[in-house]
C-alpha cells in the first residue's frame, strides 16, 4: 500500500494564500453587505466557489473566520492604545479606538449575529473584553469607577452601548462621527462612583 503523502510546502503555501484572499474578500463583502453570498465573496477573492467551500464547508464557518480575523487585526491595533494615567481618560481613548473598529466592521457583526450563537460572538470578543476588564479593575482600585456592580457587568454595559450605537447609525439616527463622544459620555456616567445605585 502506498504511503499517504503530505502536502508539499509549496501546496501548503498556496492553500494559505487562498485562505487569506478568501478572508480578505469576505471581510470586504460582509462589511458592505451583511447578506453577501459565498459567490460574491469568491468573486471578490478571485477564486471559485468550490475553492471557498474547500476551505470553509459552509457560510457560517466563513463568516466566523472573517469575524475572527477582523477581531484579531483590531486586537493588534488596540494593544497600541495608551491605557496609562487617569482611568477615565484611558477609557475614553480605548472607546475612541474600539469604536472605530466596531464602526468599520458593524455590517460584518450583523452577518455574524445572523449565523452564530451569541455565546460564540462573546467568545470571539474575549481578547478585547479582557483589556477593558483590566482597565475597569484599575479604575475601581483607584476610585475612578464604581465598585457596587461587578466588573463583568460593566464590560457588558460598554459592549452593549457600542453595539447600540451601531444600531442607531444603521437606523439613521446617529452619525459615525458623533458616536464615540456619545458612547464615552454614556459609559463614563454609568461607571462613575456617583452614579445612581440600585
PDB file of C-alpha atoms in Angstrom:
ATOM      1  CA  UNK A   1       0.000   0.000   0.000  1.00  0.00           C
ATOM      2  CA  UNK A   2       1.397   3.380  -0.951  1.00  0.00           C
ATOM      3  CA  UNK A   3       2.152   5.748   1.897  1.00  0.00           C
ATOM      4  CA  UNK A   4      -0.092   8.812   2.170  1.00  0.00           C
ATOM      5  CA  UNK A   5       1.925  11.808   1.101  1.00  0.00           C
ATOM      6  CA  UNK A   6       1.558  15.082   2.945  1.00  0.00           C
ATOM      7  CA  UNK A   7       1.072  18.299   1.011  1.00  0.00           C
ATOM      8  CA  UNK A   8       4.320  19.846  -0.137  1.00  0.00           C
ATOM      9  CA  UNK A   9       5.387  23.183   1.410  1.00  0.00           C
ATOM     10  CA  UNK A  10       4.518  24.916  -1.887  1.00  0.00           C
ATOM     11  CA  UNK A  11       0.982  23.475  -1.850  1.00  0.00           C
ATOM     12  CA  UNK A  12       0.527  24.458   1.789  1.00  0.00           C
ATOM     13  CA  UNK A  13       1.701  27.987   0.955  1.00  0.00           C
ATOM     14  CA  UNK A  14      -0.754  28.144  -1.970  1.00  0.00           C
ATOM     15  CA  UNK A  15      -3.583  26.990   0.296  1.00  0.00           C
ATOM     16  CA  UNK A  16      -2.673  29.602   2.900  1.00  0.00           C
ATOM     17  CA  UNK A  17      -2.617  32.359   0.261  1.00  0.00           C
ATOM     18  CA  UNK A  18      -6.008  31.178  -0.952  1.00  0.00           C
ATOM     19  CA  UNK A  19      -7.435  31.285   2.592  1.00  0.00           C
ATOM     20  CA  UNK A  20      -6.054  34.788   3.160  1.00  0.00           C
ATOM     21  CA  UNK A  21      -7.591  36.003  -0.121  1.00  0.00           C
ATOM     22  CA  UNK A  22     -10.950  34.459   0.806  1.00  0.00           C
ATOM     23  CA  UNK A  23     -10.926  36.071   4.262  1.00  0.00           C
ATOM     24  CA  UNK A  24      -9.943  39.438   2.786  1.00  0.00           C
ATOM     25  CA  UNK A  25     -12.788  39.091   0.296  1.00  0.00           C
ATOM     26  CA  UNK A  26     -15.244  38.046   3.000  1.00  0.00           C
ATOM     27  CA  UNK A  27     -14.367  40.994   5.235  1.00  0.00           C
ATOM     28  CA  UNK A  28     -14.701  43.441   2.323  1.00  0.00           C
ATOM     29  CA  UNK A  29     -18.006  41.993   1.107  1.00  0.00           C
ATOM     30  CA  UNK A  30     -19.628  41.478   4.505  1.00  0.00           C
ATOM     31  CA  UNK A  31     -18.547  44.938   5.681  1.00  0.00           C
ATOM     32  CA  UNK A  32     -20.520  46.391   2.759  1.00  0.00           C
ATOM     33  CA  UNK A  33     -23.417  43.943   2.845  1.00  0.00           C
ATOM     34  CA  UNK A  34     -24.055  41.515   5.725  1.00  0.00           C
ATOM     35  CA  UNK A  35     -26.067  39.305   3.364  1.00  0.00           C
ATOM     36  CA  UNK A  36     -23.260  38.938   0.783  1.00  0.00           C
ATOM     37  CA  UNK A  37     -23.325  35.489  -0.786  1.00  0.00           C
ATOM     38  CA  UNK A  38     -20.497  32.984  -0.990  1.00  0.00           C
ATOM     39  CA  UNK A  39     -20.461  33.602  -4.761  1.00  0.00           C
ATOM     40  CA  UNK A  40     -19.888  37.352  -4.227  1.00  0.00           C
ATOM     41  CA  UNK A  41     -17.131  36.625  -1.712  1.00  0.00           C
ATOM     42  CA  UNK A  42     -15.469  34.131  -4.061  1.00  0.00           C
ATOM     43  CA  UNK A  43     -15.549  36.661  -6.917  1.00  0.00           C
ATOM     44  CA  UNK A  44     -14.044  39.393  -4.724  1.00  0.00           C
ATOM     45  CA  UNK A  45     -11.356  36.966  -3.543  1.00  0.00           C
ATOM     46  CA  UNK A  46     -10.543  35.941  -7.125  1.00  0.00           C
ATOM     47  CA  UNK A  47     -11.305  32.260  -6.530  1.00  0.00           C
ATOM     48  CA  UNK A  48     -14.110  29.850  -7.386  1.00  0.00           C
ATOM     49  CA  UNK A  49     -16.936  28.835  -5.059  1.00  0.00           C
ATOM     50  CA  UNK A  50     -15.516  25.308  -4.955  1.00  0.00           C
ATOM     51  CA  UNK A  51     -12.256  26.703  -3.560  1.00  0.00           C
ATOM     52  CA  UNK A  52     -14.147  28.653  -0.880  1.00  0.00           C
ATOM     53  CA  UNK A  53     -16.110  25.562   0.146  1.00  0.00           C
ATOM     54  CA  UNK A  54     -12.886  23.542   0.110  1.00  0.00           C
ATOM     55  CA  UNK A  55     -11.618  25.705   2.983  1.00  0.00           C
ATOM     56  CA  UNK A  56     -14.924  26.684   4.626  1.00  0.00           C
ATOM     57  CA  UNK A  57     -17.647  23.993   4.428  1.00  0.00           C
ATOM     58  CA  UNK A  58     -20.496  26.485   4.892  1.00  0.00           C
ATOM     59  CA  UNK A  59     -21.214  30.209   5.029  1.00  0.00           C
ATOM     60  CA  UNK A  60     -21.377  30.232   8.854  1.00  0.00           C
ATOM     61  CA  UNK A  61     -17.808  28.888   9.067  1.00  0.00           C
ATOM     62  CA  UNK A  62     -16.660  31.552   6.612  1.00  0.00           C
ATOM     63  CA  UNK A  63     -18.401  34.365   8.496  1.00  0.00           C
ATOM     64  CA  UNK A  64     -16.918  33.138  11.796  1.00  0.00           C
ATOM     65  CA  UNK A  65     -13.423  33.031  10.284  1.00  0.00           C
ATOM     66  CA  UNK A  66     -13.843  36.528   8.812  1.00  0.00           C
ATOM     67  CA  UNK A  67     -15.035  37.960  12.139  1.00  0.00           C
ATOM     68  CA  UNK A  68     -12.181  36.203  13.969  1.00  0.00           C
ATOM     69  CA  UNK A  69      -9.660  37.703  11.549  1.00  0.00           C
ATOM     70  CA  UNK A  70     -11.185  41.203  11.862  1.00  0.00           C
ATOM     71  CA  UNK A  71     -11.140  40.981  15.677  1.00  0.00           C
ATOM     72  CA  UNK A  72      -7.547  39.705  15.698  1.00  0.00           C
ATOM     73  CA  UNK A  73      -6.447  42.557  13.428  1.00  0.00           C
ATOM     74  CA  UNK A  74      -8.267  45.051  15.629  1.00  0.00           C
ATOM     75  CA  UNK A  75      -6.831  43.494  18.790  1.00  0.00           C
ATOM     76  CA  UNK A  76      -3.320  44.186  17.490  1.00  0.00           C
ATOM     77  CA  UNK A  77      -4.229  47.844  16.922  1.00  0.00           C
ATOM     78  CA  UNK A  78      -5.807  48.234  20.347  1.00  0.00           C
ATOM     79  CA  UNK A  79      -2.646  46.917  22.000  1.00  0.00           C
ATOM     80  CA  UNK A  80      -1.039  50.224  20.957  1.00  0.00           C
ATOM     81  CA  UNK A  81      -3.619  52.362  22.834  1.00  0.00           C
ATOM     82  CA  UNK A  82      -2.086  54.083  25.878  1.00  0.00           C
ATOM     83  CA  UNK A  83      -4.047  52.911  28.910  1.00  0.00           C
ATOM     84  CA  UNK A  84      -1.828  54.590  31.496  1.00  0.00           C
ATOM     85  CA  UNK A  85      -2.731  57.616  33.600  1.00  0.00           C
ATOM     86  CA  UNK A  86      -6.230  58.614  34.702  1.00  0.00           C
ATOM     87  CA  UNK A  87      -8.503  55.587  34.129  1.00  0.00           C
ATOM     88  CA  UNK A  88     -11.297  57.850  32.817  1.00  0.00           C
ATOM     89  CA  UNK A  89      -9.008  59.371  30.173  1.00  0.00           C
ATOM     90  CA  UNK A  90      -7.632  55.924  29.319  1.00  0.00           C
ATOM     91  CA  UNK A  91     -11.183  54.591  28.917  1.00  0.00           C
ATOM     92  CA  UNK A  92     -12.043  57.496  26.608  1.00  0.00           C
ATOM     93  CA  UNK A  93      -9.008  56.671  24.418  1.00  0.00           C
ATOM     94  CA  UNK A  94      -9.923  52.993  24.381  1.00  0.00           C
ATOM     95  CA  UNK A  95     -13.555  53.749  23.488  1.00  0.00           C
ATOM     96  CA  UNK A  96     -12.455  56.008  20.628  1.00  0.00           C
ATOM     97  CA  UNK A  97     -10.135  53.372  19.146  1.00  0.00           C
ATOM     98  CA  UNK A  98     -12.535  50.497  19.790  1.00  0.00           C
ATOM     99  CA  UNK A  99     -15.442  52.390  18.264  1.00  0.00           C
ATOM    100  CA  UNK A 100     -13.507  52.970  15.045  1.00  0.00           C
ATOM    101  CA  UNK A 101     -13.086  49.202  14.738  1.00  0.00           C
ATOM    102  CA  UNK A 102     -16.715  48.471  15.621  1.00  0.00           C
ATOM    103  CA  UNK A 103     -17.872  51.058  13.093  1.00  0.00           C
ATOM    104  CA  UNK A 104     -15.685  49.580  10.344  1.00  0.00           C
ATOM    105  CA  UNK A 105     -16.998  46.088  10.985  1.00  0.00           C
ATOM    106  CA  UNK A 106     -20.592  46.712  12.079  1.00  0.00           C
ATOM    107  CA  UNK A 107     -22.048  45.077   8.943  1.00  0.00           C
ATOM    108  CA  UNK A 108     -19.710  42.120   9.463  1.00  0.00           C
ATOM    109  CA  UNK A 109     -21.041  41.812  13.013  1.00  0.00           C
ATOM    110  CA  UNK A 110     -24.629  41.829  11.704  1.00  0.00           C
ATOM    111  CA  UNK A 111     -23.666  38.981   9.359  1.00  0.00           C
ATOM    112  CA  UNK A 112     -22.159  37.092  12.311  1.00  0.00           C
ATOM    113  CA  UNK A 113     -25.234  37.652  14.504  1.00  0.00           C
ATOM    114  CA  UNK A 114     -27.363  36.090  11.770  1.00  0.00           C
ATOM    115  CA  UNK A 115     -25.412  32.809  11.699  1.00  0.00           C
ATOM    116  CA  UNK A 116     -23.547  32.483  15.016  1.00  0.00           C
ATOM    117  CA  UNK A 117     -24.937  31.993  18.534  1.00  0.00           C
ATOM    118  CA  UNK A 118     -24.411  34.915  20.968  1.00  0.00           C
ATOM    119  CA  UNK A 119     -22.057  32.794  23.081  1.00  0.00           C
ATOM    120  CA  UNK A 120     -19.717  32.300  20.132  1.00  0.00           C
ATOM    121  CA  UNK A 121     -19.643  36.040  19.396  1.00  0.00           C
ATOM    122  CA  UNK A 122     -18.839  36.772  23.063  1.00  0.00           C
ATOM    123  CA  UNK A 123     -16.092  34.137  22.942  1.00  0.00           C
ATOM    124  CA  UNK A 124     -14.547  35.789  19.871  1.00  0.00           C
ATOM    125  CA  UNK A 125     -14.561  39.156  21.671  1.00  0.00           C
ATOM    126  CA  UNK A 126     -12.794  37.730  24.732  1.00  0.00           C
ATOM    127  CA  UNK A 127      -9.433  39.410  23.984  1.00  0.00           C
ATOM    128  CA  UNK A 128     -10.826  42.963  23.690  1.00  0.00           C
ATOM    129  CA  UNK A 129     -13.114  42.319  26.674  1.00  0.00           C
ATOM    130  CA  UNK A 130     -10.125  41.309  28.832  1.00  0.00           C
ATOM    131  CA  UNK A 131      -8.393  44.605  28.021  1.00  0.00           C
ATOM    132  CA  UNK A 132     -11.466  46.584  29.125  1.00  0.00           C
ATOM    133  CA  UNK A 133     -11.817  44.411  32.231  1.00  0.00           C
ATOM    134  CA  UNK A 134      -8.226  45.127  33.334  1.00  0.00           C
ATOM    135  CA  UNK A 135      -8.743  48.872  32.854  1.00  0.00           C
ATOM    136  CA  UNK A 136     -12.010  48.852  34.800  1.00  0.00           C
ATOM    137  CA  UNK A 137     -10.383  46.910  37.647  1.00  0.00           C
ATOM    138  CA  UNK A 138      -7.605  49.507  37.840  1.00  0.00           C
ATOM    139  CA  UNK A 139     -10.172  52.303  37.778  1.00  0.00           C
ATOM    140  CA  UNK A 140     -12.106  50.657  40.600  1.00  0.00           C
ATOM    141  CA  UNK A 141      -8.918  50.261  42.655  1.00  0.00           C
ATOM    142  CA  UNK A 142      -8.116  53.964  42.142  1.00  0.00           C
ATOM    143  CA  UNK A 143     -11.645  55.157  42.976  1.00  0.00           C
ATOM    144  CA  UNK A 144     -12.408  56.340  39.438  1.00  0.00           C
ATOM    145  CA  UNK A 145     -15.120  53.746  38.704  1.00  0.00           C
ATOM    146  CA  UNK A 146     -17.982  52.359  40.759  1.00  0.00           C
ATOM    147  CA  UNK A 147     -17.443  49.205  42.812  1.00  0.00           C
ATOM    148  CA  UNK A 148     -21.058  48.312  43.623  1.00  0.00           C
ATOM    149  CA  UNK A 149     -21.551  46.416  40.335  1.00  0.00           C
ATOM    150  CA  UNK A 150     -19.425  43.529  39.024  1.00  0.00           C
ATOM    151  CA  UNK A 151     -16.672  44.308  36.542  1.00  0.00           C
ATOM    152  CA  UNK A 152     -18.137  41.789  34.108  1.00  0.00           C
ATOM    153  CA  UNK A 153     -21.428  43.711  34.171  1.00  0.00           C
ATOM    154  CA  UNK A 154     -19.625  46.990  33.399  1.00  0.00           C
ATOM    155  CA  UNK A 155     -17.778  45.356  30.487  1.00  0.00           C
ATOM    156  CA  UNK A 156     -21.140  44.135  29.186  1.00  0.00           C
ATOM    157  CA  UNK A 157     -22.593  47.648  29.519  1.00  0.00           C
ATOM    158  CA  UNK A 158     -19.792  49.090  27.375  1.00  0.00           C
ATOM    159  CA  UNK A 159     -20.211  46.301  24.827  1.00  0.00           C
ATOM    160  CA  UNK A 160     -23.982  46.855  24.648  1.00  0.00           C
ATOM    161  CA  UNK A 161     -23.667  50.637  24.294  1.00  0.00           C
ATOM    162  CA  UNK A 162     -21.214  50.273  21.425  1.00  0.00           C
ATOM    163  CA  UNK A 163     -23.481  47.883  19.576  1.00  0.00           C
ATOM    164  CA  UNK A 164     -26.494  50.095  20.286  1.00  0.00           C
ATOM    165  CA  UNK A 165     -24.585  52.962  18.668  1.00  0.00           C
ATOM    166  CA  UNK A 166     -24.048  50.789  15.582  1.00  0.00           C
ATOM    167  CA  UNK A 167     -27.798  50.058  15.510  1.00  0.00           C
ATOM    168  CA  UNK A 168     -28.574  53.789  15.785  1.00  0.00           C
ATOM    169  CA  UNK A 169     -26.269  54.522  12.854  1.00  0.00           C
ATOM    170  CA  UNK A 170     -27.897  51.787  10.787  1.00  0.00           C
ATOM    171  CA  UNK A 171     -31.292  53.346  11.620  1.00  0.00           C
ATOM    172  CA  UNK A 172     -30.077  56.806  10.543  1.00  0.00           C
ATOM    173  CA  UNK A 173     -30.470  58.378  13.997  1.00  0.00           C
ATOM    174  CA  UNK A 174     -26.750  58.856  14.697  1.00  0.00           C
ATOM    175  CA  UNK A 175     -23.694  59.617  12.587  1.00  0.00           C
ATOM    176  CA  UNK A 176     -20.432  57.673  12.938  1.00  0.00           C
ATOM    177  CA  UNK A 177     -18.599  60.904  13.842  1.00  0.00           C
ATOM    178  CA  UNK A 178     -20.938  61.571  16.780  1.00  0.00           C
ATOM    179  CA  UNK A 179     -20.880  58.039  18.146  1.00  0.00           C
ATOM    180  CA  UNK A 180     -17.541  57.949  20.016  1.00  0.00           C
ATOM    181  CA  UNK A 181     -18.440  61.037  22.044  1.00  0.00           C
ATOM    182  CA  UNK A 182     -21.908  59.713  22.855  1.00  0.00           C
ATOM    183  CA  UNK A 183     -20.515  56.326  23.886  1.00  0.00           C
ATOM    184  CA  UNK A 184     -17.801  57.871  26.072  1.00  0.00           C
ATOM    185  CA  UNK A 185     -20.220  60.260  27.817  1.00  0.00           C
ATOM    186  CA  UNK A 186     -22.726  57.468  28.470  1.00  0.00           C
ATOM    187  CA  UNK A 187     -20.138  54.969  29.722  1.00  0.00           C
ATOM    188  CA  UNK A 188     -18.313  57.419  31.986  1.00  0.00           C
ATOM    189  CA  UNK A 189     -21.643  58.436  33.549  1.00  0.00           C
ATOM    190  CA  UNK A 190     -22.612  54.776  34.055  1.00  0.00           C
ATOM    191  CA  UNK A 191     -19.200  53.883  35.529  1.00  0.00           C
ATOM    192  CA  UNK A 192     -18.984  56.897  37.849  1.00  0.00           C
ATOM    193  CA  UNK A 193     -18.822  56.146  41.576  1.00  0.00           C
ATOM    194  CA  UNK A 194     -21.514  58.818  41.991  1.00  0.00           C
ATOM    195  CA  UNK A 195     -23.938  57.140  39.583  1.00  0.00           C
ATOM    196  CA  UNK A 196     -27.342  56.181  40.952  1.00  0.00           C
ATOM    197  CA  UNK A 197     -27.181  52.944  42.868  1.00  0.00           C
ATOM    198  CA  UNK A 198     -29.852  50.230  42.706  1.00  0.00           C
TER     199      UNK A 198
END
